[in-house]
Amino acid sequence: MSPRIVELRTRILKKNDEVARTLRARFADQGTFVVSLVSGPGAGKTELLQRTLEALRGTLRVAALVGDLATENDARRLSASGAPARQIVTGSVCHLEAQMVADALAEWQADRLDLLFIENVGNLVCPASFDLGEDLRVALLSVTDGEDKPLKYPPLFNSADLFVISKVDLSHAVGFDRSAALRALESVRPGATVLEVSARTGAGMDEWLSELRRRQADKRTER
Amino acid sequence: MSPRIVELRTRILKKNDEVARTLRARFADQGTFVVSLVSGPGAGKTELLQRTLEALRGTLRVAALVGDLATENDARRLSASGAPARQIVTGSVCHLEAQMVADALAEWQADRLDLLFIENVGNLVCPASFDLGEDLRVALLSVTDGEDKPLKYPPLFNSADLFVISKVDLSHAVGFDRSAALRALESVRPGATVLEVSARTGAGMDEWLSELRRRQADKRTER
């Protein structure tokens, strides 16, 4: 990469960090726990999120923002959960930036949320370096993805706080090598929690929801 | 995006186009038919390529270049086919560029190939605008990817000449909606050929191999 590109990139990231810091302070103020989801395309972020919103909306005020280059499909799918959901259309940009989140929230009554989810654009590269002001970044690795994806895309997996192995109902059909996947995750992010979930069958959903509830309650207590 | 970024981007793409043009002329000179593969991560490019190299190497001089941010895993997998394969490690870059292809070929005895495959980095955004001098760009859509991925990532799917719906052995397990996928592909790239393949079971492999053989022979005849 040319030095000029590197310099511009550094400046963009610095600006993003400032906006993310402001967002994080505002979320802390409002007592909103913010969870972002990253993964490659098709790892099942939207499906997991839809089930999660359905399960939590009875007891917590939840909402979701979802990024895609084009279409409002995912916001439509998420709205079916009964929780508010908004699409961020990024055009040609392969990740969300903190400013896009700030803009989407500005047009929206989002100040009284317990839990806000941000679903990033499906991409294993671009979202890595962009802080969105989230409290928790969750990276999904689908059993259909290939066990070595964390080794091939270390920055993204390294930027996550928690891992979800998704679509585990397909493990047998695709010949998923669970220990190889766990080893790969452990090597890019030693010690991180790994949950194994199928949003479709519901397997592992209880552990995932408990983890979210616990972390959301912890943040509330800290205030 | 800022005007300066747009300007820089335009310059990078222009330079890439020049290198790609040189590559294309050289491939034409050498009678090498060049096929690139693009898709999101985990759509099965490497598996398809491995089976393809195995099937073709008896009758054609074939080889493969494969791009990833990190690891030489894929080149190792592809070499198991018995055909020569080389890894291009892109570092933090989320796509291949024509210059990377030129550099990899310069260090390599690749002037007497009938068919060269170039497997791009698994990414549904970045590779779209980078011409690699290929004759044929194939985009894979896995049945596990979600039928609306072409609508969500139009530039990439639009840049392809041929589509492969991959992992069709999993169609039933994932509840794949075939007509929705075909509609989505048709809408971003009307009239393009769509092949349906499982590299694992071999379903559709004959059609895929015939298509490659036919196009390779056509190029040879044109000289």
PDB file of N, CA, C and O in Angstrom, chain B residues 147-184:
ATOM      1  N   GLU B 147     -29.874 -16.741  -0.053  1.00  0.00           N
ATOM      2  CA  GLU B 147     -30.244 -16.565  -1.455  1.00  0.00           C
ATOM      3  C   GLU B 147     -30.128 -15.131  -1.931  1.00  0.00           C
ATOM      4  O   GLU B 147     -30.024 -14.868  -3.128  1.00  0.00           O
ATOM      5  N   ASP B 148     -30.188 -14.159  -0.999  1.00  0.00           N
ATOM      6  CA  ASP B 148     -30.213 -12.764  -1.449  1.00  0.00           C
ATOM      7  C   ASP B 148     -28.830 -12.101  -1.471  1.00  0.00           C
ATOM      8  O   ASP B 148     -28.736 -10.898  -1.663  1.00  0.00           O
ATOM      9  N   LYS B 149     -27.768 -12.889  -1.305  1.00  0.00           N
ATOM     10  CA  LYS B 149     -26.427 -12.286  -1.327  1.00  0.00           C
ATOM     11  C   LYS B 149     -26.151 -11.518  -2.625  1.00  0.00           C
ATOM     12  O   LYS B 149     -25.551 -10.433  -2.567  1.00  0.00           O
ATOM     13  N   PRO B 150     -26.571 -11.984  -3.810  1.00  0.00           N
ATOM     14  CA  PRO B 150     -26.326 -11.182  -5.018  1.00  0.00           C
ATOM     15  C   PRO B 150     -26.969  -9.794  -4.941  1.00  0.00           C
ATOM     16  O   PRO B 150     -26.403  -8.817  -5.439  1.00  0.00           O
ATOM     17  N   LEU B 151     -28.139  -9.698  -4.298  1.00  0.00           N
ATOM     18  CA  LEU B 151     -28.807  -8.396  -4.174  1.00  0.00           C
ATOM     19  C   LEU B 151     -28.094  -7.504  -3.169  1.00  0.00           C
ATOM     20  O   LEU B 151     -28.128  -6.285  -3.265  1.00  0.00           O
ATOM     21  N   LYS B 152     -27.455  -8.137  -2.175  1.00  0.00           N
ATOM     22  CA  LYS B 152     -26.770  -7.358  -1.145  1.00  0.00           C
ATOM     23  C   LYS B 152     -25.379  -6.933  -1.572  1.00  0.00           C
ATOM     24  O   LYS B 152     -24.828  -5.989  -1.017  1.00  0.00           O
ATOM     25  N   TYR B 153     -24.782  -7.668  -2.497  1.00  0.00           N
ATOM     26  CA  TYR B 153     -23.428  -7.366  -2.964  1.00  0.00           C
ATOM     27  C   TYR B 153     -23.421  -7.293  -4.496  1.00  0.00           C
ATOM     28  O   TYR B 153     -22.710  -8.051  -5.150  1.00  0.00           O
ATOM     29  N   PRO B 154     -24.239  -6.392  -5.062  1.00  0.00           N
ATOM     30  CA  PRO B 154     -24.374  -6.383  -6.532  1.00  0.00           C
ATOM     31  C   PRO B 154     -23.073  -6.174  -7.303  1.00  0.00           C
ATOM     32  O   PRO B 154     -22.876  -6.838  -8.320  1.00  0.00           O
ATOM     33  N   PRO B 155     -22.141  -5.280  -6.871  1.00  0.00           N
ATOM     34  CA  PRO B 155     -20.982  -5.072  -7.752  1.00  0.00           C
ATOM     35  C   PRO B 155     -20.177  -6.350  -7.986  1.00  0.00           C
ATOM     36  O   PRO B 155     -19.742  -6.614  -9.109  1.00  0.00           O
ATOM     37  N   LEU B 156     -19.989  -7.145  -6.945  1.00  0.00           N
ATOM     38  CA  LEU B 156     -19.190  -8.357  -7.125  1.00  0.00           C
ATOM     39  C   LEU B 156     -19.876  -9.343  -8.061  1.00  0.00           C
ATOM     40  O   LEU B 156     -19.256  -9.857  -8.999  1.00  0.00           O
ATOM     41  N   PHE B 157     -21.156  -9.597  -7.809  1.00  0.00           N
ATOM     42  CA  PHE B 157     -21.841 -10.575  -8.653  1.00  0.00           C
ATOM     43  C   PHE B 157     -21.976 -10.048 -10.081  1.00  0.00           C
ATOM     44  O   PHE B 157     -21.911 -10.796 -11.040  1.00  0.00           O
ATOM     45  N   ASN B 158     -22.119  -8.735 -10.195  1.00  0.00           N
ATOM     46  CA  ASN B 158     -22.211  -8.142 -11.518  1.00  0.00           C
ATOM     47  C   ASN B 158     -20.903  -8.243 -12.296  1.00  0.00           C
ATOM     48  O   ASN B 158     -20.893  -8.260 -13.529  1.00  0.00           O
ATOM     49  N   SER B 159     -19.782  -8.324 -11.585  1.00  0.00           N
ATOM     50  CA  SER B 159     -18.478  -8.384 -12.266  1.00  0.00           C
ATOM     51  C   SER B 159     -18.173  -9.782 -12.808  1.00  0.00           C
ATOM     52  O   SER B 159     -17.180  -9.980 -13.499  1.00  0.00           O
ATOM     53  N   ALA B 160     -19.023 -10.761 -12.497  1.00  0.00           N
ATOM     54  CA  ALA B 160     -18.746 -12.158 -12.895  1.00  0.00           C
ATOM     55  C   ALA B 160     -19.341 -12.477 -14.252  1.00  0.00           C
ATOM     56  O   ALA B 160     -20.330 -11.886 -14.679  1.00  0.00           O
ATOM     57  N   ASP B 161     -18.715 -13.461 -14.943  1.00  0.00           N
ATOM     58  CA  ASP B 161     -19.208 -13.898 -16.256  1.00  0.00           C
ATOM     59  C   ASP B 161     -20.038 -15.159 -16.151  1.00  0.00           C
ATOM     60  O   ASP B 161     -20.774 -15.509 -17.074  1.00  0.00           O
ATOM     61  N   LEU B 162     -19.877 -15.878 -15.046  1.00  0.00           N
ATOM     62  CA  LEU B 162     -20.501 -17.190 -14.894  1.00  0.00           C
ATOM     63  C   LEU B 162     -20.733 -17.403 -13.400  1.00  0.00           C
ATOM     64  O   LEU B 162     -19.920 -16.982 -12.577  1.00  0.00           O
ATOM     65  N   PHE B 163     -21.854 -18.054 -13.067  1.00  0.00           N
ATOM     66  CA  PHE B 163     -22.136 -18.322 -11.652  1.00  0.00           C
ATOM     67  C   PHE B 163     -22.104 -19.810 -11.358  1.00  0.00           C
ATOM     68  O   PHE B 163     -22.577 -20.614 -12.162  1.00  0.00           O
ATOM     69  N   VAL B 164     -21.567 -20.149 -10.219  1.00  0.00           N
ATOM     70  CA  VAL B 164     -21.671 -21.516  -9.715  1.00  0.00           C
ATOM     71  C   VAL B 164     -22.409 -21.472  -8.378  1.00  0.00           C
ATOM     72  O   VAL B 164     -21.966 -20.784  -7.448  1.00  0.00           O
ATOM     73  N   ILE B 165     -23.532 -22.146  -8.304  1.00  0.00           N
ATOM     74  CA  ILE B 165     -24.168 -22.356  -7.007  1.00  0.00           C
ATOM     75  C   ILE B 165     -23.485 -23.579  -6.402  1.00  0.00           C
ATOM     76  O   ILE B 165     -23.529 -24.670  -6.979  1.00  0.00           O
ATOM     77  N   SER B 166     -22.805 -23.390  -5.282  1.00  0.00           N
ATOM     78  CA  SER B 166     -21.941 -24.437  -4.734  1.00  0.00           C
ATOM     79  C   SER B 166     -22.573 -25.110  -3.520  1.00  0.00           C
ATOM     80  O   SER B 166     -23.541 -24.606  -2.952  1.00  0.00           O
ATOM     81  N   LYS B 167     -21.999 -26.262  -3.163  1.00  0.00           N
ATOM     82  CA  LYS B 167     -22.459 -27.036  -1.996  1.00  0.00           C
ATOM     83  C   LYS B 167     -23.920 -27.458  -2.126  1.00  0.00           C
ATOM     84  O   LYS B 167     -24.655 -27.470  -1.126  1.00  0.00           O
ATOM     85  N   VAL B 168     -24.341 -27.791  -3.356  1.00  0.00           N
ATOM     86  CA  VAL B 168     -25.761 -28.120  -3.554  1.00  0.00           C
ATOM     87  C   VAL B 168     -26.171 -29.391  -2.791  1.00  0.00           C
ATOM     88  O   VAL B 168     -27.361 -29.625  -2.582  1.00  0.00           O
ATOM     89  N   ASP B 169     -25.179 -30.199  -2.351  1.00  0.00           N
ATOM     90  CA  ASP B 169     -25.535 -31.372  -1.525  1.00  0.00           C
ATOM     91  C   ASP B 169     -26.159 -30.946  -0.197  1.00  0.00           C
ATOM     92  O   ASP B 169     -26.810 -31.750   0.466  1.00  0.00           O
ATOM     93  N   LEU B 170     -25.962 -29.682   0.193  1.00  0.00           N
ATOM     94  CA  LEU B 170     -26.525 -29.209   1.470  1.00  0.00           C
ATOM     95  C   LEU B 170     -27.861 -28.481   1.290  1.00  0.00           C
ATOM     96  O   LEU B 170     -28.434 -27.978   2.268  1.00  0.00           O
ATOM     97  N   SER B 171     -28.360 -28.425   0.053  1.00  0.00           N
ATOM     98  CA  SER B 171     -29.568 -27.634  -0.230  1.00  0.00           C
ATOM     99  C   SER B 171     -30.712 -27.973   0.724  1.00  0.00           C
ATOM    100  O   SER B 171     -31.351 -27.093   1.306  1.00  0.00           O
ATOM    101  N   HIS B 172     -30.956 -29.275   0.864  1.00  0.00           N
ATOM    102  CA  HIS B 172     -32.081 -29.682   1.695  1.00  0.00           C
ATOM    103  C   HIS B 172     -31.831 -29.331   3.166  1.00  0.00           C
ATOM    104  O   HIS B 172     -32.695 -28.771   3.842  1.00  0.00           O
ATOM    105  N   ALA B 173     -30.627 -29.648   3.641  1.00  0.00           N
ATOM    106  CA  ALA B 173     -30.297 -29.415   5.062  1.00  0.00           C
ATOM    107  C   ALA B 173     -30.455 -27.945   5.458  1.00  0.00           C
ATOM    108  O   ALA B 173     -30.849 -27.635   6.583  1.00  0.00           O
ATOM    109  N   VAL B 174     -30.151 -27.032   4.535  1.00  0.00           N
ATOM    110  CA  VAL B 174     -30.228 -25.612   4.891  1.00  0.00           C
ATOM    111  C   VAL B 174     -31.526 -24.954   4.414  1.00  0.00           C
ATOM    112  O   VAL B 174     -31.725 -23.760   4.622  1.00  0.00           O
ATOM    113  N   GLY B 175     -32.402 -25.736   3.757  1.00  0.00           N
ATOM    114  CA  GLY B 175     -33.654 -25.161   3.270  1.00  0.00           C
ATOM    115  C   GLY B 175     -33.423 -24.125   2.179  1.00  0.00           C
ATOM    116  O   GLY B 175     -34.053 -23.064   2.160  1.00  0.00           O
ATOM    117  N   PHE B 176     -32.506 -24.438   1.275  1.00  0.00           N
ATOM    118  CA  PHE B 176     -32.132 -23.509   0.197  1.00  0.00           C
ATOM    119  C   PHE B 176     -33.310 -23.263  -0.748  1.00  0.00           C
ATOM    120  O   PHE B 176     -33.949 -24.196  -1.217  1.00  0.00           O
ATOM    121  N   ASP B 177     -33.595 -21.989  -1.018  1.00  0.00           N
ATOM    122  CA  ASP B 177     -34.677 -21.617  -1.930  1.00  0.00           C
ATOM    123  C   ASP B 177     -34.057 -21.347  -3.310  1.00  0.00           C
ATOM    124  O   ASP B 177     -33.621 -20.232  -3.607  1.00  0.00           O
ATOM    125  N   ARG B 178     -34.036 -22.392  -4.145  1.00  0.00           N
ATOM    126  CA  ARG B 178     -33.340 -22.341  -5.428  1.00  0.00           C
ATOM    127  C   ARG B 178     -33.891 -21.236  -6.340  1.00  0.00           C
ATOM    128  O   ARG B 178     -33.127 -20.485  -6.961  1.00  0.00           O
ATOM    129  N   SER B 179     -35.220 -21.111  -6.421  1.00  0.00           N
ATOM    130  CA  SER B 179     -35.762 -20.110  -7.358  1.00  0.00           C
ATOM    131  C   SER B 179     -35.427 -18.696  -6.895  1.00  0.00           C
ATOM    132  O   SER B 179     -35.159 -17.823  -7.728  1.00  0.00           O
ATOM    133  N   ALA B 180     -35.428 -18.481  -5.587  1.00  0.00           N
ATOM    134  CA  ALA B 180     -35.062 -17.140  -5.096  1.00  0.00           C
ATOM    135  C   ALA B 180     -33.623 -16.816  -5.465  1.00  0.00           C
ATOM    136  O   ALA B 180     -33.314 -15.690  -5.874  1.00  0.00           O
ATOM    137  N   ALA B 181     -32.734 -17.796  -5.335  1.00  0.00           N
ATOM    138  CA  ALA B 181     -31.324 -17.574  -5.677  1.00  0.00           C
ATOM    139  C   ALA B 181     -31.172 -17.296  -7.176  1.00  0.00           C
ATOM    140  O   ALA B 181     -30.459 -16.365  -7.577  1.00  0.00           O
ATOM    141  N   LEU B 182     -31.857 -18.080  -7.999  1.00  0.00           N
ATOM    142  CA  LEU B 182     -31.762 -17.869  -9.454  1.00  0.00           C
ATOM    143  C   LEU B 182     -32.305 -16.505  -9.843  1.00  0.00           C
ATOM    144  O   LEU B 182     -31.729 -15.799 -10.673  1.00  0.00           O
ATOM    145  N   ARG B 183     -33.412 -16.114  -9.200  1.00  0.00           N
ATOM    146  CA  ARG B 183     -33.982 -14.781  -9.456  1.00  0.00           C
ATOM    147  C   ARG B 183     -32.986 -13.683  -9.097  1.00  0.00           C
ATOM    148  O   ARG B 183     -32.817 -12.704  -9.828  1.00  0.00           O
ATOM    149  N   ALA B 184     -32.333 -13.838  -7.938  1.00  0.00           N
ATOM    150  CA  ALA B 184     -31.377 -12.820  -7.484  1.00  0.00           C
ATOM    151  C   ALA B 184     -30.199 -12.715  -8.454  1.00  0.00           C
ATOM    152  O   ALA B 184     -29.779 -11.612  -8.818  1.00  0.00           O
TER     153      ALA B 184
END
